[in-house]
Coordinates of N, CA and C in Angstrom, one line a residue:
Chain A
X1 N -0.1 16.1 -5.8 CA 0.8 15.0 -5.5 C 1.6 15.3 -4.3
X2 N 2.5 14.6 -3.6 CA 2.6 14.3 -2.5 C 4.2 13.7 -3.0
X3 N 5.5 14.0 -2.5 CA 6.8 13.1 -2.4 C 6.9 13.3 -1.1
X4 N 7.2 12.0 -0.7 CA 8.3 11.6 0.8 C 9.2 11.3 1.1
X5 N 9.5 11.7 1.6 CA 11.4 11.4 1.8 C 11.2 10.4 3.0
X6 N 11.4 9.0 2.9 CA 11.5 8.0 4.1 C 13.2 7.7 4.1
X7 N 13.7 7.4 5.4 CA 14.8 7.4 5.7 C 14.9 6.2 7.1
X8 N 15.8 5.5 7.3 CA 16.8 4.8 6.1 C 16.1 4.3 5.3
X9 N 16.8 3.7 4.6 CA 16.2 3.3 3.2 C 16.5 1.0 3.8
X10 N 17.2 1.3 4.8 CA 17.3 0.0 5.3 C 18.4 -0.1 6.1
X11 N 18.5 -1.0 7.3 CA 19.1 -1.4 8.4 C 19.4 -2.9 9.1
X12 N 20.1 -3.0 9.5 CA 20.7 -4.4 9.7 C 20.6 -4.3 11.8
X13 N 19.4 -4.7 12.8 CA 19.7 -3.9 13.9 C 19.4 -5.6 14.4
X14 N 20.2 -5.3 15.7 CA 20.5 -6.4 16.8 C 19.5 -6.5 17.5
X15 N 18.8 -7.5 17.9 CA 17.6 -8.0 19.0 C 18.1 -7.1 19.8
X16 N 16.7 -6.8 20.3 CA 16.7 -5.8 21.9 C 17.0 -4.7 22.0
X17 N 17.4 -3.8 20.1 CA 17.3 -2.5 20.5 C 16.2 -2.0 19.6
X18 N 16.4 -0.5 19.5 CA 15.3 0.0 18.5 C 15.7 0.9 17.7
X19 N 14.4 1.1 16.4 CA 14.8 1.9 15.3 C 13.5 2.7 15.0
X20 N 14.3 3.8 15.0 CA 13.6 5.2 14.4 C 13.3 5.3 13.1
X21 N 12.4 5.1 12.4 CA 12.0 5.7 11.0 C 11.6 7.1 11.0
X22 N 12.1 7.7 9.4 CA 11.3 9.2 10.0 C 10.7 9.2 8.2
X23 N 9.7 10.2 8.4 CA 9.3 10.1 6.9 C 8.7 12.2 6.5
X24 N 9.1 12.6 5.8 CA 9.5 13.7 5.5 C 8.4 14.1 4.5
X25 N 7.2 14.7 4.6 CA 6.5 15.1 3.1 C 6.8 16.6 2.9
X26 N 6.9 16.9 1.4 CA 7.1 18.0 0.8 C 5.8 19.2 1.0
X27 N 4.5 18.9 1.2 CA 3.2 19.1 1.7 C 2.6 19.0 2.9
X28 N 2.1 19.7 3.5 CA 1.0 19.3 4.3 C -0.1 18.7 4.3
X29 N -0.1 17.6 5.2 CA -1.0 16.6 5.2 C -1.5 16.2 6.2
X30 N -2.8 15.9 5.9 CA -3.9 15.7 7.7 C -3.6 14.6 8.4
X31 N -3.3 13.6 7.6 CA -3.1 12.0 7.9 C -1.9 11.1 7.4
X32 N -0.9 10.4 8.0 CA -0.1 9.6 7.6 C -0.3 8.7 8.2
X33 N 0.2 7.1 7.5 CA -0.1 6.0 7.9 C 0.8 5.3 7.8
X34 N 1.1 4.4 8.9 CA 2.5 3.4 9.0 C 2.1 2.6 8.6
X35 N 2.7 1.4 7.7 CA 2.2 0.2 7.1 C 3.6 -0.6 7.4
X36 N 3.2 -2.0 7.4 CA 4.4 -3.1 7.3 C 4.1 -4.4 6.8
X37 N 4.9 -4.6 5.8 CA 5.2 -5.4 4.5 C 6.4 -6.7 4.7
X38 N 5.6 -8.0 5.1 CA 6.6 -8.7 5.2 C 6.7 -9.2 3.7
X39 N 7.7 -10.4 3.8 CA 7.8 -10.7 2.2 C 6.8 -11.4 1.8
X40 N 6.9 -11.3 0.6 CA 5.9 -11.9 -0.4 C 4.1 -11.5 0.3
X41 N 3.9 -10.6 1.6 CA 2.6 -10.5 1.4 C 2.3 -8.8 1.6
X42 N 0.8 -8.5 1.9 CA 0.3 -7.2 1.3 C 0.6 -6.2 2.6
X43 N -0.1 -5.2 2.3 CA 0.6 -3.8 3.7 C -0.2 -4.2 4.4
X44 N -0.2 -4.2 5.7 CA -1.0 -4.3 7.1 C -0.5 -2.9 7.8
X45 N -1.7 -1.9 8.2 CA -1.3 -1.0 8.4 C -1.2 -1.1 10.1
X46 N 0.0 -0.5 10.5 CA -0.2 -0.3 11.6 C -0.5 0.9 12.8
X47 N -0.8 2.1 12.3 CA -1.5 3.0 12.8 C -1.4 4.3 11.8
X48 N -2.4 5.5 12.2 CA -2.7 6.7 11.5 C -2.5 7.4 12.5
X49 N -1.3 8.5 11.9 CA -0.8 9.2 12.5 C -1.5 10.6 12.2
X50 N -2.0 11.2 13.6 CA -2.9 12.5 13.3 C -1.9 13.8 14.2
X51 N -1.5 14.3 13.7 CA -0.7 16.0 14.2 C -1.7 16.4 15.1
X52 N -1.1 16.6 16.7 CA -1.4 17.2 17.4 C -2.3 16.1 18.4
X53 N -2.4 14.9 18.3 CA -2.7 13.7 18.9 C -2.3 12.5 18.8
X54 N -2.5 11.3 19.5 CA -2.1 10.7 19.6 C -2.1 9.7 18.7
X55 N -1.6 8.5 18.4 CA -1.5 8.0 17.2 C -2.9 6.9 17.1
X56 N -3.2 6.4 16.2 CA -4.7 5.4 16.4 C -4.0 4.2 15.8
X57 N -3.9 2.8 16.5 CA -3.2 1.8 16.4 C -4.4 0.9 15.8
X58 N -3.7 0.1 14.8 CA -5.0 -1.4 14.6 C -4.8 -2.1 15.3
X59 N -5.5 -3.1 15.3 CA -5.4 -4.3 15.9 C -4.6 -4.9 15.6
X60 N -3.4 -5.6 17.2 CA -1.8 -6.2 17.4 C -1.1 -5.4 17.5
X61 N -1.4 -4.1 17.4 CA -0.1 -3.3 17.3 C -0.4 -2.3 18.6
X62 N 0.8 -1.8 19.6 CA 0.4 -1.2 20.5 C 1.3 0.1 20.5
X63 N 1.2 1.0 21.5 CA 2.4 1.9 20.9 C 3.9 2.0 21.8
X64 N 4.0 0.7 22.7 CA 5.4 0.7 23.6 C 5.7 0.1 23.0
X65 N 5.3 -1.0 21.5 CA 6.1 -1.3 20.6 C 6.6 -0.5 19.4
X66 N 5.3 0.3 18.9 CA 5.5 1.3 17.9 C 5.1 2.6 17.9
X67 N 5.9 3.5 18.9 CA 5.3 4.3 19.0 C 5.8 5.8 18.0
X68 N 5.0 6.4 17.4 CA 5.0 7.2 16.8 C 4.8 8.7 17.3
X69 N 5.6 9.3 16.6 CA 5.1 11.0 17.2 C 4.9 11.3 15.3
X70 N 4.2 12.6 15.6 CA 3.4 13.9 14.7 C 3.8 15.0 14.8
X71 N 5.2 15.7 15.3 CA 5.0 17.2 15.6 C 4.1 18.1 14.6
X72 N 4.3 17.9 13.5 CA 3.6 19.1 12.8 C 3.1 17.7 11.3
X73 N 2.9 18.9 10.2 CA 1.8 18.2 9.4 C 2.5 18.0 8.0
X74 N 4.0 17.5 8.5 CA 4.9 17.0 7.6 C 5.7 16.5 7.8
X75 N 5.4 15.9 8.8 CA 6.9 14.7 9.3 C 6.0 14.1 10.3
X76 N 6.7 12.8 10.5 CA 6.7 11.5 11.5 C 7.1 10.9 11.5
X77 N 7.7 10.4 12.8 CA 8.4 8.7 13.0 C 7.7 8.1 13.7
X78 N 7.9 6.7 13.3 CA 7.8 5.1 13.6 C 9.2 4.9 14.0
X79 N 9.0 4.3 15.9 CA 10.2 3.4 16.7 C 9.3 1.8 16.5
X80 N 10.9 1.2 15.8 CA 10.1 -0.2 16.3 C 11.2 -0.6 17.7
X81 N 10.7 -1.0 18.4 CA 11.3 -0.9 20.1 C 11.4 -2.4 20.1
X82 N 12.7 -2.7 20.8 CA 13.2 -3.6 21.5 C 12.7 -4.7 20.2
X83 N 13.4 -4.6 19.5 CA 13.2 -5.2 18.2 C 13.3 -7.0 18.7
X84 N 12.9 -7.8 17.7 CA 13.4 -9.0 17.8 C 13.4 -9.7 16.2
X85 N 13.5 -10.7 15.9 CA 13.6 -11.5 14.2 C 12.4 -11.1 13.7
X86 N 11.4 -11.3 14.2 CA 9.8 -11.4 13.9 C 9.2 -9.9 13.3
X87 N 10.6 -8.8 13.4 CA 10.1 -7.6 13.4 C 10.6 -7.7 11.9
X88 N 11.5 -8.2 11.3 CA 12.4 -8.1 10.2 C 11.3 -7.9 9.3
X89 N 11.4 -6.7 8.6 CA 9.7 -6.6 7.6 C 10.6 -5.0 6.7
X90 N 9.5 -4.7 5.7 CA 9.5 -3.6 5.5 C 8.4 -3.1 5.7
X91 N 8.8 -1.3 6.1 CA 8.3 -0.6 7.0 C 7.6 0.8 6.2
X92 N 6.8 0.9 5.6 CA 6.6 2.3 4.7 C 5.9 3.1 5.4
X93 N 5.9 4.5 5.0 CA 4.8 5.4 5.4 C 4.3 5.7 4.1
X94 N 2.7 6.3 4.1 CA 2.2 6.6 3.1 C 1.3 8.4 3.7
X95 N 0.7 8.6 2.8 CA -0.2 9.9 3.3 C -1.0 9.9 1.7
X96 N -2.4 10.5 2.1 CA -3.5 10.6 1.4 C -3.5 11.6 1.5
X97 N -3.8 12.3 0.1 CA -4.1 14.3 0.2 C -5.3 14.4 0.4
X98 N -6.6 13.5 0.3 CA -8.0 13.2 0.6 C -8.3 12.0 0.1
X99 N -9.8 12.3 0.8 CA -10.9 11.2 0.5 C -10.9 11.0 -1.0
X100 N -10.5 9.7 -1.1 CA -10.5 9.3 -2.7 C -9.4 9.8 -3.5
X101 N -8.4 10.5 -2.7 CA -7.1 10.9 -3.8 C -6.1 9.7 -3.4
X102 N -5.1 9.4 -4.4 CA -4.5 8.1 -4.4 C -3.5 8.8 -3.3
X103 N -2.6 7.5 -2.5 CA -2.3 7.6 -1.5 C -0.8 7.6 -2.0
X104 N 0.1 8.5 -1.4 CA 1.5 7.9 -2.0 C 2.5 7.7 -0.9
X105 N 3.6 7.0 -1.4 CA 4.4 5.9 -0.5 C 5.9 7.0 -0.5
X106 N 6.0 6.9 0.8 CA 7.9 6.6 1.0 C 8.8 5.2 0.1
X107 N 9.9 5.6 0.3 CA 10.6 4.5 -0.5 C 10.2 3.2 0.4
X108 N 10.1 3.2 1.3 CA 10.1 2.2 2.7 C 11.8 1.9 3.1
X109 N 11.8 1.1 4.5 CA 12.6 1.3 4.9 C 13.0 -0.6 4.9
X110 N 13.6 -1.2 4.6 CA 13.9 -2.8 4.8 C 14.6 -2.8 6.6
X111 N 13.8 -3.6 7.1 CA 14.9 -3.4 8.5 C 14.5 -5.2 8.8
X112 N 16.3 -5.6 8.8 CA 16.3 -6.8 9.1 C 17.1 -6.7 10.9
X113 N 16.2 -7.5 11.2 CA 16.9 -7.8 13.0 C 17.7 -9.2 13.2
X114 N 18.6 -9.3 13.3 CA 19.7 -10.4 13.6 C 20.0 -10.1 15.3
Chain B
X1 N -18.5 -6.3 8.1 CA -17.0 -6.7 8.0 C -16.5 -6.2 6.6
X2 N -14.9 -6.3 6.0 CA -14.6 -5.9 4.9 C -13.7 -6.8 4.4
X3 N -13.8 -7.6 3.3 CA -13.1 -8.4 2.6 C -12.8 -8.1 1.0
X4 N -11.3 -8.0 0.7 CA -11.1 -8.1 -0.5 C -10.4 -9.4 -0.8
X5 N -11.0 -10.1 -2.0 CA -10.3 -11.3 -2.5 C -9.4 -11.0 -3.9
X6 N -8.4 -11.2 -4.4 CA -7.6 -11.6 -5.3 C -6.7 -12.6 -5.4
X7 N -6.5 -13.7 -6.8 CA -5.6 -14.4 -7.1 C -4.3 -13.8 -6.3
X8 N -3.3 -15.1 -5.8 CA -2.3 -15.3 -5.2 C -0.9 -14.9 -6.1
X9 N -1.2 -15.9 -7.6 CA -0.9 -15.4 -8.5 C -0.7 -15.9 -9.5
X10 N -0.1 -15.2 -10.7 CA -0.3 -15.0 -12.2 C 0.5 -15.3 -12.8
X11 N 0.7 -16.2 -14.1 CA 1.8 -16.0 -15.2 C 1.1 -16.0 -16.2
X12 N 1.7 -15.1 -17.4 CA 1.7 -15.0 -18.7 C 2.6 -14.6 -19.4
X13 N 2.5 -14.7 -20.8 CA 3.2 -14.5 -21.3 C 4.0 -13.2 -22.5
X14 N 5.1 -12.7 -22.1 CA 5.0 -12.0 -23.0 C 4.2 -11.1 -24.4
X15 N 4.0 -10.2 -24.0 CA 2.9 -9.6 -25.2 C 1.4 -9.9 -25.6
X16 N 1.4 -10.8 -24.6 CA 0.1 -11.3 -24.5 C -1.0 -10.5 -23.3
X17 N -2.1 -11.0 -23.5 CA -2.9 -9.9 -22.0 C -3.2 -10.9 -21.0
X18 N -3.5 -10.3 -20.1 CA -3.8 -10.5 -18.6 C -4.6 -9.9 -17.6
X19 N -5.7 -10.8 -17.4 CA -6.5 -10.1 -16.5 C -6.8 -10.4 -15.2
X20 N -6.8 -9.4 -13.7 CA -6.3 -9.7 -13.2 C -7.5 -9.2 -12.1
X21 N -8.5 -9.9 -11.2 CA -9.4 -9.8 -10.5 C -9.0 -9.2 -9.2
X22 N -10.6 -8.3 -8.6 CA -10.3 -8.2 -7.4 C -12.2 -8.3 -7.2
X23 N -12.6 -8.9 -6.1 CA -14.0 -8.8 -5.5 C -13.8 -7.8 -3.6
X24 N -15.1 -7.7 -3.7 CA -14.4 -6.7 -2.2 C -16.1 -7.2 -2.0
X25 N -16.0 -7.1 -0.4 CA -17.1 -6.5 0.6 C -17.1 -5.9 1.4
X26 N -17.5 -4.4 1.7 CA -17.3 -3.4 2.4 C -18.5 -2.8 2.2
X27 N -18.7 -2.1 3.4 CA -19.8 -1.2 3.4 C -19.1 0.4 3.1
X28 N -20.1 1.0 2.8 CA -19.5 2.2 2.8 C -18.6 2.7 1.6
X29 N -18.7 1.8 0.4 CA -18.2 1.6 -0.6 C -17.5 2.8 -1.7
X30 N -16.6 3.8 -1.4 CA -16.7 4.6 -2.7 C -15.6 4.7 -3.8
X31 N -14.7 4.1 -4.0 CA -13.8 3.4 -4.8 C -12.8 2.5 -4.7
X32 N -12.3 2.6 -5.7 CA -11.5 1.1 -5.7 C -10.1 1.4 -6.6
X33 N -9.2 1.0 -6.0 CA -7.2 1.5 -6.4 C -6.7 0.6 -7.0
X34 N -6.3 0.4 -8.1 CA -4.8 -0.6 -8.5 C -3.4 0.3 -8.3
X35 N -3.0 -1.0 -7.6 CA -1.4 -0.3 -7.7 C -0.3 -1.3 -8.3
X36 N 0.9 -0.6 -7.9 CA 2.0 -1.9 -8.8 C 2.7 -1.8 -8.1
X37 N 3.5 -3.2 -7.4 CA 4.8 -3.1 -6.6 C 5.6 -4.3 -7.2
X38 N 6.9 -3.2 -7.7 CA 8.1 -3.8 -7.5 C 8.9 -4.4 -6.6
X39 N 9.4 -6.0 -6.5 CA 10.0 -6.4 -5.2 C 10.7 -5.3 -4.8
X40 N 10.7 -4.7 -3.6 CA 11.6 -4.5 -2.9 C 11.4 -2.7 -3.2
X41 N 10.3 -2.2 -3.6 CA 10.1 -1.0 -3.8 C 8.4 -0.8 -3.3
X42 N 8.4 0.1 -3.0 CA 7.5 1.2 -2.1 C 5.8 1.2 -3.4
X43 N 5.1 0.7 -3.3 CA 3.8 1.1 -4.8 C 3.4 1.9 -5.3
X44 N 3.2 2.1 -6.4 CA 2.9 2.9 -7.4 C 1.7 3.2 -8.0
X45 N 0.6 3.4 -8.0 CA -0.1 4.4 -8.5 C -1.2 4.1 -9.6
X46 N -1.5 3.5 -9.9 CA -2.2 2.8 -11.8 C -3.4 3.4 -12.3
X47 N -4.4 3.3 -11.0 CA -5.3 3.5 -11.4 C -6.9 3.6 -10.6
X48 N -7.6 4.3 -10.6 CA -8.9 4.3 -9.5 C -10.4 4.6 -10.4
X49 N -11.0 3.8 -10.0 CA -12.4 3.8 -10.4 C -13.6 4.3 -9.3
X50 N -14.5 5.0 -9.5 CA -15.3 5.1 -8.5 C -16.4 4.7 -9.4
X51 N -17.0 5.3 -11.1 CA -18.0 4.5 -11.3 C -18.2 3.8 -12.0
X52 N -18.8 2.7 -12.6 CA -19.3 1.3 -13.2 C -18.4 1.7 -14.2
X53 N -17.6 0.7 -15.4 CA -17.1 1.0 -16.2 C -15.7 0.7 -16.4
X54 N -15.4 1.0 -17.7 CA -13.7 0.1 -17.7 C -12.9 2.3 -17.9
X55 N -11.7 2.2 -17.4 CA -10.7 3.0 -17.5 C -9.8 3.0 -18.4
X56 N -9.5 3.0 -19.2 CA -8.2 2.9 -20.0 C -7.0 3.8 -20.0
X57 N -6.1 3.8 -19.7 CA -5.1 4.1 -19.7 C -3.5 3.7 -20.2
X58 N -3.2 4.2 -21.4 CA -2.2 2.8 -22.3 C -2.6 1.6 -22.4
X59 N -1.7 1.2 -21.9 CA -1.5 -0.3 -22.0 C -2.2 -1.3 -20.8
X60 N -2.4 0.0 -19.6 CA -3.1 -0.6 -18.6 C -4.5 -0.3 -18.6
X61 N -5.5 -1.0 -18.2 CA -7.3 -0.5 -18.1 C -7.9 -1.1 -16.9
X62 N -8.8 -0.4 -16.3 CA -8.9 -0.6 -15.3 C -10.7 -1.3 -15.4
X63 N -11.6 -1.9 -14.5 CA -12.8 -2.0 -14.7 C -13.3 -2.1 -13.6
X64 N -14.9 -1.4 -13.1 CA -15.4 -1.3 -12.0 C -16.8 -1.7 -11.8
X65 N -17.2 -2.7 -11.3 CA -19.2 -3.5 -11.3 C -19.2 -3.2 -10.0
X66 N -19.5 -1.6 -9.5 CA -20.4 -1.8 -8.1 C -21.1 -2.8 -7.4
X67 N -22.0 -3.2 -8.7 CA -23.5 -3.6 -7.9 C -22.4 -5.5 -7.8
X68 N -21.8 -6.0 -8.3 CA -21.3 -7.1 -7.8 C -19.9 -6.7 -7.4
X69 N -19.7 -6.0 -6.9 CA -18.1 -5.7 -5.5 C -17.0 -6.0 -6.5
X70 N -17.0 -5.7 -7.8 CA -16.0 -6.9 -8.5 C -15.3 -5.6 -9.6
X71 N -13.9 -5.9 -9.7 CA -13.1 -4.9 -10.2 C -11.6 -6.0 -10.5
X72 N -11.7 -5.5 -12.4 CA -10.1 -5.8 -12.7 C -9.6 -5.1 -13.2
X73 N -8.3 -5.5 -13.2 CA -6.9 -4.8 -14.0 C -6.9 -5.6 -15.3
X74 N -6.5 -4.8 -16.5 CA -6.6 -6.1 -17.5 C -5.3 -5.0 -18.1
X75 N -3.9 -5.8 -18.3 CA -2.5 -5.4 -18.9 C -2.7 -5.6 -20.2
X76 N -2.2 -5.1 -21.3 CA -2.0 -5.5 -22.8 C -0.7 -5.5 -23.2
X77 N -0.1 -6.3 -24.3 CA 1.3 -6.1 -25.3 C 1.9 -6.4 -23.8
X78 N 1.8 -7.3 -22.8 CA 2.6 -7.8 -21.7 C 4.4 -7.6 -22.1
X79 N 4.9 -6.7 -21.2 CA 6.2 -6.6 -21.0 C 6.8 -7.5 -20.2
X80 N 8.0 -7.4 -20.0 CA 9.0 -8.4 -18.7 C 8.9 -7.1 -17.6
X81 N 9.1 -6.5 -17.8 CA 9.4 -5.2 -16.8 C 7.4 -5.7 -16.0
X82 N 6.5 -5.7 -16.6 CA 5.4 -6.0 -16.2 C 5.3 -6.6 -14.6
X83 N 6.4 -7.9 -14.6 CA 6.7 -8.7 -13.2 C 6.5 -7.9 -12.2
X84 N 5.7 -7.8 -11.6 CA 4.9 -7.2 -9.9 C 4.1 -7.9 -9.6
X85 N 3.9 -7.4 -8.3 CA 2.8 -7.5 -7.4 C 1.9 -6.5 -7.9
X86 N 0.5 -6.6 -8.0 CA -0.8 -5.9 -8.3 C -1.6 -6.0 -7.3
X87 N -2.0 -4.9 -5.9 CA -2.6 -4.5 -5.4 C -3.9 -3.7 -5.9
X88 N -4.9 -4.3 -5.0 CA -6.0 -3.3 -5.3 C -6.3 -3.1 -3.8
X89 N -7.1 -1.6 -3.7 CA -7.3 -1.3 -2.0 C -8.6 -0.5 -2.7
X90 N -9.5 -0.6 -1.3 CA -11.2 0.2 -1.5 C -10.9 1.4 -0.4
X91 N -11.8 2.6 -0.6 CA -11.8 3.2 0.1 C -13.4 3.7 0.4
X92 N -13.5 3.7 1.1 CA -15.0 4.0 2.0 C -15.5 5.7 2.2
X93 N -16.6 5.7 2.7 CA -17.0 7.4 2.4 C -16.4 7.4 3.5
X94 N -16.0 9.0 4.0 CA -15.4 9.6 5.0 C -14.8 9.5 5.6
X95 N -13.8 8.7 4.8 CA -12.7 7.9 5.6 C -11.7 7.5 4.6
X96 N -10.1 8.4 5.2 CA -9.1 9.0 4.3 C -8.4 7.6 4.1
X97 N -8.1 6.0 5.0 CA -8.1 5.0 5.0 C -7.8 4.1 3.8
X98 N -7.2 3.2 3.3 CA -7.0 2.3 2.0 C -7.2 1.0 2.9
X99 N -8.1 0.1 2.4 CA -8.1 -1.5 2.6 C -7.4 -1.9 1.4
X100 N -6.7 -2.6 1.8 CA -5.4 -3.8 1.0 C -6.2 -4.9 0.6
X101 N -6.2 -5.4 -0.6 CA -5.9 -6.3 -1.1 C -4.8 -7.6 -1.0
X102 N -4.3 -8.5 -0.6 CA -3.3 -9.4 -0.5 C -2.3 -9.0 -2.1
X103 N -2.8 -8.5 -3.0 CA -1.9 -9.1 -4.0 C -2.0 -9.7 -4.5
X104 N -1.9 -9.6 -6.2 CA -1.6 -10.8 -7.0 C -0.3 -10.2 -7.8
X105 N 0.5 -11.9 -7.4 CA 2.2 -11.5 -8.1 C 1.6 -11.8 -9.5
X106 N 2.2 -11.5 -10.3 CA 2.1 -11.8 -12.0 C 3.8 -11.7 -12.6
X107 N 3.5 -12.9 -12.8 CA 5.0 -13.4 -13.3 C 4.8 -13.1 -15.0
X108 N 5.9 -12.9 -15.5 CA 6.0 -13.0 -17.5 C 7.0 -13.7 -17.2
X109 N 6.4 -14.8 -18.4 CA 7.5 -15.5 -19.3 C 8.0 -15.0 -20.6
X110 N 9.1 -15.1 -21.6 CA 9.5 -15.1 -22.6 C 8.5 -15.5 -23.5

């Protein structure tokens, strides 16, 4: 198993600036993945974070919006940059200990932009 | 391409059961996750099938038909605490990756 420490746990931030998430595992892990959860629907991930390169984004998401670092194989952050309303979501990281082992979550982070 | 379908959502009734669909199309097929989310909390964990067959675990069971893409959650002795969102996500060979399901909320009544 796998615990994360994700941090904040939620934020209240003004159009036009940005916010750092960081997410903390007790393990080393090959892969972490940023997901974001607006209300009432399911995770849409927004990239997989690989240690020692660069981040692999899905489709809509780029990384001068979300750009993420990897230093090592137990931490990463997600910036959401120059935020606006549309960003207002929650924000989780998760990590997989392998193929086919269940995947586990940070608390997530609630970040509303006013 | 890869598509998972599930109900939007659910009510039942206390103590009663509930079963709760998911269909997928995905290549590369090698199992399939239920999870549980509480509004406003991070998902949890329930259950994974990789071969044909129902899972049982308490009060929750899981069930898995390869050959038709089709996989449910079936709850028993339905609690209130029950009220979530029920995610299911597939995972593919060689590829550490989870596809999402939309969710089905499942409401309990009294």
């Amino acid at each position: 198993s796998a615990v994360i420490s994700q941090k904040p746990s939620r934020d209240i931030c003004q159009r036009g600036t940005s916010l750092t998430i960081q997410c903390q595992v007790d393990s080393q892990v090959t892969m972490m993945f940023w997901y974001r959860q607006q209300p009432g629907q399911s995770l849409t991930l927004i990239a997989t974070a690989n240690q020692g390169s660069e981040a692999t984004y899905e489709s809509g998401f780029v990384i001068d919006k979300f750009p993420i670092s990897r230093p090592n194989l137990t931490f990463s952050t997600l910036t959401v940059s120059n935020m606006s309303p549309e960003d207002s979501s929650i924000y989780l990281c998760s990590v997989e200990a392998g193929v086919n082992t269940e995947a586990f979550f940070g608390q997530g982070t609630r970040l509303t932009v006013v | 391409g890869q598509n998972i379908d599930q109900p939007t959502e659910m009510t039942a009734t206390e103590g009663a059961i509930v079963q709760i669909n998911c269909t997928y199309q995905t290549s590369g097929f090698n199992g399939l996750f239920w999870y549980q989310q509480h509004a406003g909390e991070a998902p949890t964990f329930l259950s994974y099938n990789v071969l044909d067959g129902l899972e049982e675990k308490g009060r929750f069971s899981s069930f898995l038909s390869r050959s038709k893409g089709y996989s449910y959650l079936l709850l028993k002795e339905l609690q209130m605490k029950d009220s979530a969102s029920y995610l299911c996500a597939v995972t593919r060979d060689s590829n550490y990756q989870l596809i999402w399901g939309a969710g089905t909320k499942l409401i309990i009544k009294p």
